[in-house]
Amino acid sequence: MTHTGAIFWFTGLSGSGKTTLATAIANLLQAQNYKVYLLDGDVLRTGLCSDLQFSDYDRTENIRRAGEVAKLFMNEGYLVLCTFISPFISDRDIIRANCPLDKFHEIYVSTPIEECERRDPKGLYAKARQGIIANFTGIDSPYESAVKPDFEIDTTRLSIDEASIKFINHFELIVADRDSPNLRKDYV
Ligand SMILES: Nc1ncnc2c1ncn2[C@@H]1O[C@H](COP(=O)(O)OS(=O)(=O)O)[C@@H](OP(=O)(O)O)[C@H]1O
Ligand SMILES: Nc1ncnc2c1ncn2[C@@H]1O[C@H](COP(=O)(O)OP(=O)(O)O)[C@@H](O)[C@H]1O
């Protein structure tokens, strides 16, 4: 499929659903022959950003590098789905400012901390509460909510499929394939 590149930047607390949601969306888009690249915080932190920890300074540097990588893929025509806590408004705004107009879309995964902590998919909230992990976002490290995101989604009461379809409909990404069984219910 011919389309121009863009960045979809998922920001939100650990456990809010960024990775799960972006992966499901990427699968739907790839099935439609979109060029999609998934850039995930956990993955980048094992390689390119393995020298960084979770101080405010290191998080800012992490997001700067992630933004630069995302731009490279965007310039090659990919839809880049980026999943980083990216807790600081200023860091997210810098990436937006460095992108051509309307190429950077901020997706605020606004699942409240109570739900994220209830899910605790990696057991990190429990460790943070016990003091085993320091500087944990939402516990003893800040998260600055998006003020005017391009799209906001709270995954508390949505299935992963429902959340993915809301995203795809919002950005009008799959209009050609109205007969897809995944999408039919929202298009009729
Ligand atoms: N102290 C602390 N605070 C927050 N998160 C922590 C911490 N220590 C480890 N982890 C794990 O690292 C993942 C977040 O990495 P990010 O690169 O997205 O963070 S940031 O944007 O630089 O703030 C995050 O992944 P997600 O749960 O997918 O968000 C955690 O698995
Ligand atoms: N609608 C939903 N969207 C995304 N995740 C959901 C949803 N409902 C439940 N979950 C669960 O919430 C957890 C989110 O974890 P994850 O995707 O790793 O979050 P994050 O990347 O923001 O840290 C997963 O265990 C996932 O199965």
Short mmCIF file of C-alpha atoms in Angstrom, two decimals, residues 29-123:
data_model
loop_
_atom_site.label_atom_id
_atom_site.label_comp_id
_atom_site.label_asym_id
_atom_site.label_seq_id
_atom_site.Cartn_x
_atom_site.Cartn_y
_atom_site.Cartn_z
CA LEU A 29 -2.53 -2.61 9.83
CA GLN A 30 0.04 -5.12 8.57
CA ALA A 31 -2.81 -7.36 7.47
CA GLN A 32 -3.92 -4.39 5.34
CA ASN A 33 -0.42 -4.11 3.85
CA TYR A 34 0.50 -0.93 5.67
CA LYS A 35 4.20 -0.52 6.36
CA VAL A 36 4.29 -0.55 10.15
CA TYR A 37 7.15 -0.37 12.62
CA LEU A 38 6.70 -0.90 16.34
CA LEU A 39 9.18 0.88 18.58
CA ASP A 40 8.88 -0.16 22.21
CA GLY A 41 10.51 1.23 25.33
CA ASP A 42 11.39 -2.16 26.81
CA VAL A 43 13.03 -3.22 23.54
CA LEU A 44 15.03 -0.03 23.01
CA ARG A 45 16.24 -0.20 26.58
CA THR A 46 17.90 -3.58 25.91
CA GLY A 47 20.04 -2.15 23.09
CA LEU A 48 20.33 1.44 21.88
CA CYS A 49 19.37 2.81 25.31
CA SER A 50 20.89 0.13 27.55
CA ASP A 51 23.15 2.77 29.13
CA LEU A 52 20.13 4.66 30.49
CA GLN A 53 18.26 4.23 33.77
CA PHE A 54 15.13 5.99 35.04
CA SER A 55 16.30 9.37 36.31
CA ASP A 56 14.49 12.34 34.76
CA TYR A 57 17.61 13.09 32.72
CA ASP A 58 17.92 9.52 31.42
CA ARG A 59 14.23 9.37 30.51
CA THR A 60 14.57 12.59 28.52
CA GLU A 61 17.59 11.18 26.67
CA ASN A 62 15.75 7.89 26.09
CA ILE A 63 12.83 9.73 24.51
CA ARG A 64 15.13 11.92 22.43
CA ARG A 65 16.81 8.85 20.94
CA ALA A 66 13.48 7.09 20.44
CA GLY A 67 12.12 10.16 18.63
CA GLU A 68 15.14 10.22 16.32
CA VAL A 69 14.74 6.53 15.45
CA ALA A 70 11.01 7.02 14.89
CA LYS A 71 11.72 9.87 12.47
CA LEU A 72 14.10 7.72 10.43
CA PHE A 73 11.38 5.12 9.91
CA MET A 74 8.73 7.76 9.29
CA ASN A 75 10.89 9.26 6.57
CA GLU A 76 10.99 5.83 4.93
CA GLY A 77 7.20 5.83 4.76
CA TYR A 78 6.44 3.71 7.82
CA LEU A 79 3.61 4.17 10.25
CA VAL A 80 5.70 4.10 13.40
CA LEU A 81 3.90 3.02 16.56
CA CYS A 82 5.99 4.16 19.54
CA THR A 83 5.25 2.90 23.03
CA PHE A 84 7.10 4.73 25.75
CA ILE A 85 5.94 5.98 29.12
CA SER A 86 7.49 9.29 28.02
CA PRO A 87 6.36 10.99 31.22
CA PHE A 88 7.34 14.57 30.38
CA ILE A 89 5.22 16.87 28.24
CA SER A 90 8.27 18.82 27.11
CA ASP A 91 9.98 15.68 25.73
CA ARG A 92 6.89 14.69 23.76
CA ASP A 93 6.44 18.25 22.52
CA ILE A 94 10.02 18.35 21.23
CA ILE A 95 9.40 15.33 19.01
CA ARG A 96 6.19 16.88 17.71
CA ALA A 97 8.01 20.14 17.00
CA ASN A 98 10.70 18.26 15.07
CA CYS A 99 8.20 16.51 12.83
CA PRO A 100 6.47 17.95 9.80
CA LEU A 101 3.00 19.29 10.53
CA ASP A 102 0.38 16.58 11.13
CA LYS A 103 2.94 13.76 11.11
CA PHE A 104 3.12 13.31 14.87
CA HIS A 105 0.06 11.94 16.65
CA GLU A 106 0.05 11.77 20.43
CA ILE A 107 -2.02 8.92 21.86
CA TYR A 108 -2.63 9.25 25.57
CA VAL A 109 -3.36 5.84 27.08
CA SER A 110 -5.07 7.25 30.14
CA THR A 111 -5.83 4.06 32.04
CA PRO A 112 -5.78 5.20 35.70
CA ILE A 113 -2.98 4.11 37.99
CA GLU A 114 -5.36 2.05 40.14
CA GLU A 115 -6.12 -0.18 37.14
CA CYS A 116 -2.47 -0.30 36.01
CA GLU A 117 -1.45 -1.35 39.50
CA ARG A 118 -4.23 -3.93 39.65
CA ARG A 119 -2.97 -5.42 36.35
CA ASP A 120 0.71 -5.14 37.30
CA PRO A 121 1.67 -7.39 34.34
CA LYS A 122 5.38 -7.40 35.24
CA GLY A 123 5.07 -7.19 39.02
#
